[in-house]
């Protein structure tokens, strides 16, 4: 049994979408906590270079990979080439803002493949391997308000795919939980990252009860628990992290 308390020393982590936003904050945390980490980024080598420099003094081994992920099978084959991964974080998933009538068949397919089939293929690849040494942590990221089925006027395709992660996590927890592997989903509310435009940030600041978007660092304490040894009891769960925000109010 691998012990992962406050330190992740001796554990190997793979963070998809780990070069920016929430993913970058998780990458920083794991590297500083001693994990050997592979940080994936999809488009921006500059972000990866900056992270490498920032985390160069960390005790664990660190490597970065720039690779576009365009389909589930290729992503699973590539990610699966990393052996002995103890911690898998999937902070990756393209967003689409469009009404149902404006969503093309190709966009439906892309949302389903990259936001549901890709995480599913990664769980199918890594969870069985993790059972071999009795420890594994997989953390997936849903979208805002995708913890339960509900209506979305402009993000239906994206949210429908992300909603499926709850079923994936419950299914994987039932299959692999008895062998020390946890699979959970976080559904953050509005988080301030480099991916929002200034107009989007102003919009959220206007409608949020306290007029403040969350910082990515807000999620770190919960992420730390879910990825640690003490987090073993939390399995197959979809957790909202949104300060109680109700987008319909």
PDB file of C-alpha atoms in Angstrom:
ATOM      1  CA  UNK A   1       0.000   0.000   0.000  1.00  0.00           C
ATOM      2  CA  UNK A   2       1.303   3.449  -0.931  1.00  0.00           C
ATOM      3  CA  UNK A   3       0.891   6.069   1.771  1.00  0.00           C
ATOM      4  CA  UNK A   4      -0.081   9.519   0.547  1.00  0.00           C
ATOM      5  CA  UNK A   5      -0.741  11.813   3.464  1.00  0.00           C
ATOM      6  CA  UNK A   6       0.043  15.491   3.306  1.00  0.00           C
ATOM      7  CA  UNK A   7       2.955  14.666   1.003  1.00  0.00           C
ATOM      8  CA  UNK A   8       2.702  13.066  -2.417  1.00  0.00           C
ATOM      9  CA  UNK A   9       6.360  12.060  -2.409  1.00  0.00           C
ATOM     10  CA  UNK A  10       6.941   8.821  -4.253  1.00  0.00           C
ATOM     11  CA  UNK A  11       3.695   9.069  -6.238  1.00  0.00           C
ATOM     12  CA  UNK A  12       3.523   9.627  -9.981  1.00  0.00           C
ATOM     13  CA  UNK A  13       0.890  12.000 -11.357  1.00  0.00           C
ATOM     14  CA  UNK A  14      -0.376  12.801 -14.847  1.00  0.00           C
ATOM     15  CA  UNK A  15      -2.345  16.038 -15.257  1.00  0.00           C
ATOM     16  CA  UNK A  16      -4.142  16.499 -18.568  1.00  0.00           C
ATOM     17  CA  UNK A  17      -4.888  20.139 -19.226  1.00  0.00           C
ATOM     18  CA  UNK A  18      -2.291  20.921 -16.592  1.00  0.00           C
ATOM     19  CA  UNK A  19      -0.696  23.978 -18.197  1.00  0.00           C
ATOM     20  CA  UNK A  20      -3.407  26.566 -17.553  1.00  0.00           C
ATOM     21  CA  UNK A  21      -6.321  27.554 -15.345  1.00  0.00           C
ATOM     22  CA  UNK A  22      -7.393  25.076 -12.679  1.00  0.00           C
ATOM     23  CA  UNK A  23      -5.139  22.387 -14.138  1.00  0.00           C
ATOM     24  CA  UNK A  24      -2.030  24.531 -13.696  1.00  0.00           C
ATOM     25  CA  UNK A  25      -2.906  25.212 -10.061  1.00  0.00           C
ATOM     26  CA  UNK A  26      -3.234  21.463  -9.435  1.00  0.00           C
ATOM     27  CA  UNK A  27       0.063  20.838 -11.239  1.00  0.00           C
ATOM     28  CA  UNK A  28       1.784  23.380  -8.988  1.00  0.00           C
ATOM     29  CA  UNK A  29       0.306  21.847  -5.881  1.00  0.00           C
ATOM     30  CA  UNK A  30       1.272  18.269  -6.724  1.00  0.00           C
ATOM     31  CA  UNK A  31       4.802  19.227  -7.778  1.00  0.00           C
ATOM     32  CA  UNK A  32       5.370  21.237  -4.594  1.00  0.00           C
ATOM     33  CA  UNK A  33       3.987  18.357  -2.531  1.00  0.00           C
ATOM     34  CA  UNK A  34       6.714  16.100  -3.899  1.00  0.00           C
ATOM     35  CA  UNK A  35       4.973  14.109  -6.634  1.00  0.00           C
ATOM     36  CA  UNK A  36       6.738  13.016  -9.801  1.00  0.00           C
ATOM     37  CA  UNK A  37       4.524  14.734 -12.342  1.00  0.00           C
ATOM     38  CA  UNK A  38       3.828  14.793 -16.065  1.00  0.00           C
ATOM     39  CA  UNK A  39       2.082  18.032 -17.053  1.00  0.00           C
ATOM     40  CA  UNK A  40       0.169  18.015 -20.333  1.00  0.00           C
ATOM     41  CA  UNK A  41      -0.728  21.092 -22.333  1.00  0.00           C
ATOM     42  CA  UNK A  42      -2.610  21.211 -25.594  1.00  0.00           C
ATOM     43  CA  UNK A  43      -1.612  24.354 -27.441  1.00  0.00           C
ATOM     44  CA  UNK A  44       0.779  26.711 -25.645  1.00  0.00           C
ATOM     45  CA  UNK A  45       4.427  25.723 -25.202  1.00  0.00           C
ATOM     46  CA  UNK A  46       5.021  29.051 -23.468  1.00  0.00           C
ATOM     47  CA  UNK A  47       2.784  28.073 -20.560  1.00  0.00           C
ATOM     48  CA  UNK A  48       4.574  24.759 -20.164  1.00  0.00           C
ATOM     49  CA  UNK A  49       7.990  26.434 -20.243  1.00  0.00           C
ATOM     50  CA  UNK A  50       6.880  28.899 -17.593  1.00  0.00           C
ATOM     51  CA  UNK A  51       5.641  26.077 -15.344  1.00  0.00           C
ATOM     52  CA  UNK A  52       8.880  24.131 -15.819  1.00  0.00           C
ATOM     53  CA  UNK A  53      10.887  27.142 -14.699  1.00  0.00           C
ATOM     54  CA  UNK A  54       8.550  27.900 -11.803  1.00  0.00           C
ATOM     55  CA  UNK A  55       8.665  24.333 -10.480  1.00  0.00           C
ATOM     56  CA  UNK A  56      12.277  23.503 -11.270  1.00  0.00           C
ATOM     57  CA  UNK A  57      13.292  23.451  -7.592  1.00  0.00           C
ATOM     58  CA  UNK A  58      10.649  20.900  -6.564  1.00  0.00           C
ATOM     59  CA  UNK A  59      11.936  17.608  -5.190  1.00  0.00           C
ATOM     60  CA  UNK A  60      10.045  15.309  -7.559  1.00  0.00           C
ATOM     61  CA  UNK A  61      10.718  14.649 -11.220  1.00  0.00           C
ATOM     62  CA  UNK A  62       8.840  16.918 -13.610  1.00  0.00           C
ATOM     63  CA  UNK A  63       8.222  16.649 -17.326  1.00  0.00           C
ATOM     64  CA  UNK A  64       5.900  18.491 -19.683  1.00  0.00           C
ATOM     65  CA  UNK A  65       4.212  17.391 -22.893  1.00  0.00           C
ATOM     66  CA  UNK A  66       2.627  19.543 -25.588  1.00  0.00           C
ATOM     67  CA  UNK A  67       0.063  17.492 -27.483  1.00  0.00           C
ATOM     68  CA  UNK A  68      -3.318  18.204 -29.028  1.00  0.00           C
ATOM     69  CA  UNK A  69      -5.994  15.745 -27.951  1.00  0.00           C
ATOM     70  CA  UNK A  70      -8.459  15.302 -30.796  1.00  0.00           C
ATOM     71  CA  UNK A  71     -10.009  11.901 -30.121  1.00  0.00           C
ATOM     72  CA  UNK A  72     -10.414   9.433 -27.285  1.00  0.00           C
ATOM     73  CA  UNK A  73      -8.531   6.479 -28.755  1.00  0.00           C
ATOM     74  CA  UNK A  74      -5.364   8.413 -29.609  1.00  0.00           C
ATOM     75  CA  UNK A  75      -5.431  10.195 -26.242  1.00  0.00           C
ATOM     76  CA  UNK A  76      -5.780   6.913 -24.357  1.00  0.00           C
ATOM     77  CA  UNK A  77      -2.948   5.306 -26.337  1.00  0.00           C
ATOM     78  CA  UNK A  78      -0.661   8.264 -25.721  1.00  0.00           C
ATOM     79  CA  UNK A  79      -1.511   8.693 -22.026  1.00  0.00           C
ATOM     80  CA  UNK A  80      -1.382   4.944 -21.530  1.00  0.00           C
ATOM     81  CA  UNK A  81       2.291   4.957 -22.483  1.00  0.00           C
ATOM     82  CA  UNK A  82       2.989   6.395 -19.027  1.00  0.00           C
ATOM     83  CA  UNK A  83       3.383   3.445 -16.705  1.00  0.00           C
ATOM     84  CA  UNK A  84       2.730   3.301 -12.960  1.00  0.00           C
ATOM     85  CA  UNK A  85       0.574   6.422 -12.741  1.00  0.00           C
ATOM     86  CA  UNK A  86      -0.872   6.754  -9.226  1.00  0.00           C
ATOM     87  CA  UNK A  87      -2.787  10.007  -9.738  1.00  0.00           C
ATOM     88  CA  UNK A  88      -4.677  11.005 -12.886  1.00  0.00           C
ATOM     89  CA  UNK A  89      -6.272  14.441 -13.173  1.00  0.00           C
ATOM     90  CA  UNK A  90      -8.327  15.267 -16.265  1.00  0.00           C
ATOM     91  CA  UNK A  91      -8.681  19.056 -16.243  1.00  0.00           C
ATOM     92  CA  UNK A  92      -9.244  19.094 -19.984  1.00  0.00           C
ATOM     93  CA  UNK A  93     -12.379  19.548 -22.059  1.00  0.00           C
ATOM     94  CA  UNK A  94     -13.374  21.936 -24.845  1.00  0.00           C
ATOM     95  CA  UNK A  95     -16.275  24.312 -24.266  1.00  0.00           C
ATOM     96  CA  UNK A  96     -19.074  25.194 -26.688  1.00  0.00           C
ATOM     97  CA  UNK A  97     -21.491  28.100 -26.277  1.00  0.00           C
ATOM     98  CA  UNK A  98     -24.374  27.532 -28.709  1.00  0.00           C
ATOM     99  CA  UNK A  99     -28.105  26.902 -28.656  1.00  0.00           C
ATOM    100  CA  UNK A 100     -29.455  23.523 -29.690  1.00  0.00           C
ATOM    101  CA  UNK A 101     -30.534  24.812 -33.084  1.00  0.00           C
ATOM    102  CA  UNK A 102     -27.031  26.177 -33.711  1.00  0.00           C
ATOM    103  CA  UNK A 103     -25.101  23.048 -32.692  1.00  0.00           C
ATOM    104  CA  UNK A 104     -23.907  21.032 -35.681  1.00  0.00           C
ATOM    105  CA  UNK A 105     -23.590  17.221 -35.738  1.00  0.00           C
ATOM    106  CA  UNK A 106     -19.810  17.668 -35.801  1.00  0.00           C
ATOM    107  CA  UNK A 107     -19.934  19.842 -32.682  1.00  0.00           C
ATOM    108  CA  UNK A 108     -22.137  17.309 -30.898  1.00  0.00           C
ATOM    109  CA  UNK A 109     -19.631  14.608 -31.763  1.00  0.00           C
ATOM    110  CA  UNK A 110     -16.652  16.680 -30.603  1.00  0.00           C
ATOM    111  CA  UNK A 111     -18.286  17.534 -27.268  1.00  0.00           C
ATOM    112  CA  UNK A 112     -19.224  13.902 -26.606  1.00  0.00           C
ATOM    113  CA  UNK A 113     -15.854  12.499 -27.646  1.00  0.00           C
ATOM    114  CA  UNK A 114     -13.579  14.915 -25.790  1.00  0.00           C
ATOM    115  CA  UNK A 115     -15.685  15.616 -22.697  1.00  0.00           C
ATOM    116  CA  UNK A 116     -17.005  12.102 -22.029  1.00  0.00           C
ATOM    117  CA  UNK A 117     -15.470   9.402 -24.237  1.00  0.00           C
ATOM    118  CA  UNK A 118     -11.924  10.659 -23.646  1.00  0.00           C
ATOM    119  CA  UNK A 119     -12.165  10.683 -19.821  1.00  0.00           C
ATOM    120  CA  UNK A 120     -13.932   7.324 -20.026  1.00  0.00           C
ATOM    121  CA  UNK A 121     -11.142   5.812 -22.105  1.00  0.00           C
ATOM    122  CA  UNK A 122      -8.559   7.144 -19.651  1.00  0.00           C
ATOM    123  CA  UNK A 123     -10.412   5.647 -16.689  1.00  0.00           C
ATOM    124  CA  UNK A 124     -10.615   2.319 -18.546  1.00  0.00           C
ATOM    125  CA  UNK A 125      -6.869   2.489 -19.183  1.00  0.00           C
ATOM    126  CA  UNK A 126      -5.554   3.602 -15.795  1.00  0.00           C
ATOM    127  CA  UNK A 127      -7.967   2.316 -13.136  1.00  0.00           C
ATOM    128  CA  UNK A 128      -7.220  -1.404 -13.739  1.00  0.00           C
ATOM    129  CA  UNK A 129      -3.481  -0.686 -13.585  1.00  0.00           C
ATOM    130  CA  UNK A 130      -3.874   1.172 -10.290  1.00  0.00           C
ATOM    131  CA  UNK A 131      -5.477  -1.866  -8.682  1.00  0.00           C
ATOM    132  CA  UNK A 132      -2.191  -3.762  -9.019  1.00  0.00           C
ATOM    133  CA  UNK A 133      -0.595  -1.830  -6.172  1.00  0.00           C
ATOM    134  CA  UNK A 134      -3.775  -1.055  -4.268  1.00  0.00           C
ATOM    135  CA  UNK A 135      -3.747   2.707  -4.686  1.00  0.00           C
ATOM    136  CA  UNK A 136      -5.057   5.095  -7.301  1.00  0.00           C
ATOM    137  CA  UNK A 137      -6.703   8.490  -7.480  1.00  0.00           C
ATOM    138  CA  UNK A 138      -8.576   9.752 -10.532  1.00  0.00           C
ATOM    139  CA  UNK A 139     -10.115  13.219 -10.556  1.00  0.00           C
ATOM    140  CA  UNK A 140     -12.329  14.394 -13.416  1.00  0.00           C
ATOM    141  CA  UNK A 141     -13.717  17.876 -13.977  1.00  0.00           C
ATOM    142  CA  UNK A 142     -17.345  18.461 -14.879  1.00  0.00           C
ATOM    143  CA  UNK A 143     -18.890  21.761 -15.863  1.00  0.00           C
ATOM    144  CA  UNK A 144     -20.812  24.277 -13.810  1.00  0.00           C
ATOM    145  CA  UNK A 145     -24.180  22.806 -12.770  1.00  0.00           C
ATOM    146  CA  UNK A 146     -23.547  19.448 -14.460  1.00  0.00           C
ATOM    147  CA  UNK A 147     -23.883  17.417 -11.272  1.00  0.00           C
ATOM    148  CA  UNK A 148     -27.581  16.754 -11.983  1.00  0.00           C
ATOM    149  CA  UNK A 149     -29.690  16.600 -15.175  1.00  0.00           C
ATOM    150  CA  UNK A 150     -31.173  20.000 -15.949  1.00  0.00           C
ATOM    151  CA  UNK A 151     -31.836  22.375 -18.826  1.00  0.00           C
ATOM    152  CA  UNK A 152     -29.247  24.569 -20.517  1.00  0.00           C
ATOM    153  CA  UNK A 153     -30.189  27.076 -23.192  1.00  0.00           C
ATOM    154  CA  UNK A 154     -26.740  27.776 -24.621  1.00  0.00           C
ATOM    155  CA  UNK A 155     -24.390  25.034 -23.404  1.00  0.00           C
ATOM    156  CA  UNK A 156     -26.506  21.900 -23.854  1.00  0.00           C
ATOM    157  CA  UNK A 157     -23.996  19.845 -25.865  1.00  0.00           C
ATOM    158  CA  UNK A 158     -21.107  20.619 -23.518  1.00  0.00           C
ATOM    159  CA  UNK A 159     -23.175  20.097 -20.376  1.00  0.00           C
ATOM    160  CA  UNK A 160     -24.800  16.879 -21.607  1.00  0.00           C
ATOM    161  CA  UNK A 161     -21.357  15.349 -22.124  1.00  0.00           C
ATOM    162  CA  UNK A 162     -20.014  16.610 -18.795  1.00  0.00           C
ATOM    163  CA  UNK A 163     -23.096  15.309 -16.966  1.00  0.00           C
ATOM    164  CA  UNK A 164     -22.150  11.803 -18.054  1.00  0.00           C
ATOM    165  CA  UNK A 165     -19.009  11.960 -15.910  1.00  0.00           C
ATOM    166  CA  UNK A 166     -21.104  11.336 -12.792  1.00  0.00           C
ATOM    167  CA  UNK A 167     -22.225   7.951 -14.131  1.00  0.00           C
ATOM    168  CA  UNK A 168     -18.653   7.196 -15.177  1.00  0.00           C
ATOM    169  CA  UNK A 169     -17.313   7.983 -11.698  1.00  0.00           C
ATOM    170  CA  UNK A 170     -19.979   5.940  -9.904  1.00  0.00           C
ATOM    171  CA  UNK A 171     -19.408   2.981 -12.198  1.00  0.00           C
ATOM    172  CA  UNK A 172     -15.631   3.102 -11.801  1.00  0.00           C
ATOM    173  CA  UNK A 173     -15.897   3.491  -8.024  1.00  0.00           C
ATOM    174  CA  UNK A 174     -18.060   0.372  -7.823  1.00  0.00           C
ATOM    175  CA  UNK A 175     -15.638  -1.609  -9.982  1.00  0.00           C
ATOM    176  CA  UNK A 176     -12.313  -0.436  -8.578  1.00  0.00           C
ATOM    177  CA  UNK A 177     -13.050   1.004  -5.140  1.00  0.00           C
ATOM    178  CA  UNK A 178     -12.521  -2.360  -3.408  1.00  0.00           C
ATOM    179  CA  UNK A 179      -8.958  -2.312  -4.775  1.00  0.00           C
ATOM    180  CA  UNK A 180      -7.989   1.114  -3.427  1.00  0.00           C
ATOM    181  CA  UNK A 181      -8.879   3.249  -6.449  1.00  0.00           C
ATOM    182  CA  UNK A 182     -11.102   6.331  -6.212  1.00  0.00           C
ATOM    183  CA  UNK A 183     -12.748   8.201  -9.094  1.00  0.00           C
ATOM    184  CA  UNK A 184     -14.482  11.502  -8.374  1.00  0.00           C
ATOM    185  CA  UNK A 185     -15.789  14.542 -10.242  1.00  0.00           C
ATOM    186  CA  UNK A 186     -15.520  18.219  -9.326  1.00  0.00           C
ATOM    187  CA  UNK A 187     -17.985  20.690 -10.846  1.00  0.00           C
ATOM    188  CA  UNK A 188     -16.587  24.170 -10.208  1.00  0.00           C
ATOM    189  CA  UNK A 189     -18.641  27.318 -10.383  1.00  0.00           C
ATOM    190  CA  UNK A 190     -17.269  30.391 -12.164  1.00  0.00           C
ATOM    191  CA  UNK A 191     -13.479  30.378 -11.688  1.00  0.00           C
ATOM    192  CA  UNK A 192     -11.300  33.281 -12.769  1.00  0.00           C
ATOM    193  CA  UNK A 193      -8.680  32.050 -15.221  1.00  0.00           C
ATOM    194  CA  UNK A 194      -6.907  33.268 -18.331  1.00  0.00           C
ATOM    195  CA  UNK A 195      -9.563  31.545 -20.437  1.00  0.00           C
ATOM    196  CA  UNK A 196     -12.293  34.114 -19.748  1.00  0.00           C
ATOM    197  CA  UNK A 197     -12.577  37.341 -21.661  1.00  0.00           C
ATOM    198  CA  UNK A 198     -12.882  40.599 -19.732  1.00  0.00           C
ATOM    199  CA  UNK A 199     -16.571  40.801 -20.673  1.00  0.00           C
ATOM    200  CA  UNK A 200     -17.188  37.302 -19.259  1.00  0.00           C
ATOM    201  CA  UNK A 201     -15.417  38.209 -16.027  1.00  0.00           C
ATOM    202  CA  UNK A 202     -17.494  41.372 -15.674  1.00  0.00           C
ATOM    203  CA  UNK A 203     -20.670  39.382 -16.343  1.00  0.00           C
ATOM    204  CA  UNK A 204     -19.941  36.879 -13.577  1.00  0.00           C
ATOM    205  CA  UNK A 205     -18.859  39.580 -11.157  1.00  0.00           C
ATOM    206  CA  UNK A 206     -22.230  41.235 -11.748  1.00  0.00           C
ATOM    207  CA  UNK A 207     -24.407  38.169 -11.182  1.00  0.00           C
ATOM    208  CA  UNK A 208     -22.530  36.417  -8.365  1.00  0.00           C
ATOM    209  CA  UNK A 209     -23.876  37.033  -4.872  1.00  0.00           C
ATOM    210  CA  UNK A 210     -20.537  38.317  -3.547  1.00  0.00           C
ATOM    211  CA  UNK A 211     -19.490  39.804  -6.922  1.00  0.00           C
ATOM    212  CA  UNK A 212     -16.352  37.665  -6.960  1.00  0.00           C
ATOM    213  CA  UNK A 213     -15.343  34.727  -9.117  1.00  0.00           C
ATOM    214  CA  UNK A 214     -13.380  31.992  -7.385  1.00  0.00           C
ATOM    215  CA  UNK A 215      -9.626  31.730  -7.788  1.00  0.00           C
ATOM    216  CA  UNK A 216      -8.227  28.347  -8.920  1.00  0.00           C
ATOM    217  CA  UNK A 217      -6.428  28.086  -5.567  1.00  0.00           C
ATOM    218  CA  UNK A 218      -9.842  27.865  -3.853  1.00  0.00           C
ATOM    219  CA  UNK A 219     -10.142  24.299  -5.148  1.00  0.00           C
ATOM    220  CA  UNK A 220      -6.751  23.072  -3.925  1.00  0.00           C
ATOM    221  CA  UNK A 221      -7.690  21.988  -0.360  1.00  0.00           C
ATOM    222  CA  UNK A 222     -10.504  19.796  -1.678  1.00  0.00           C
ATOM    223  CA  UNK A 223      -8.349  18.452  -4.510  1.00  0.00           C
ATOM    224  CA  UNK A 224      -5.659  17.626  -1.950  1.00  0.00           C
ATOM    225  CA  UNK A 225      -8.113  15.559   0.090  1.00  0.00           C
ATOM    226  CA  UNK A 226      -9.512  13.703  -2.917  1.00  0.00           C
ATOM    227  CA  UNK A 227      -6.055  12.765  -4.199  1.00  0.00           C
ATOM    228  CA  UNK A 228      -4.656  11.717  -0.818  1.00  0.00           C
ATOM    229  CA  UNK A 229      -4.741   8.517   1.216  1.00  0.00           C
ATOM    230  CA  UNK A 230      -7.281  10.009   3.701  1.00  0.00           C
ATOM    231  CA  UNK A 231      -9.577  10.683   0.726  1.00  0.00           C
ATOM    232  CA  UNK A 232     -10.197   6.962   0.209  1.00  0.00           C
ATOM    233  CA  UNK A 233     -13.693   7.140   1.709  1.00  0.00           C
ATOM    234  CA  UNK A 234     -14.813   9.689  -0.898  1.00  0.00           C
ATOM    235  CA  UNK A 235     -15.409   7.654  -4.035  1.00  0.00           C
ATOM    236  CA  UNK A 236     -17.773   7.894  -6.989  1.00  0.00           C
ATOM    237  CA  UNK A 237     -18.928  11.334  -5.885  1.00  0.00           C
ATOM    238  CA  UNK A 238     -19.715  14.446  -7.926  1.00  0.00           C
ATOM    239  CA  UNK A 239     -19.048  17.574  -5.885  1.00  0.00           C
ATOM    240  CA  UNK A 240     -20.179  21.107  -6.638  1.00  0.00           C
ATOM    241  CA  UNK A 241     -17.658  23.781  -5.687  1.00  0.00           C
ATOM    242  CA  UNK A 242     -19.518  27.005  -6.405  1.00  0.00           C
ATOM    243  CA  UNK A 243     -20.197  28.817  -3.099  1.00  0.00           C
ATOM    244  CA  UNK A 244     -23.842  27.781  -3.375  1.00  0.00           C
ATOM    245  CA  UNK A 245     -24.390  29.756  -6.562  1.00  0.00           C
ATOM    246  CA  UNK A 246     -27.704  29.235  -8.362  1.00  0.00           C
ATOM    247  CA  UNK A 247     -27.442  30.317 -11.995  1.00  0.00           C
ATOM    248  CA  UNK A 248     -31.247  30.454 -12.278  1.00  0.00           C
ATOM    249  CA  UNK A 249     -31.769  32.925  -9.445  1.00  0.00           C
TER     250      UNK A 249
END
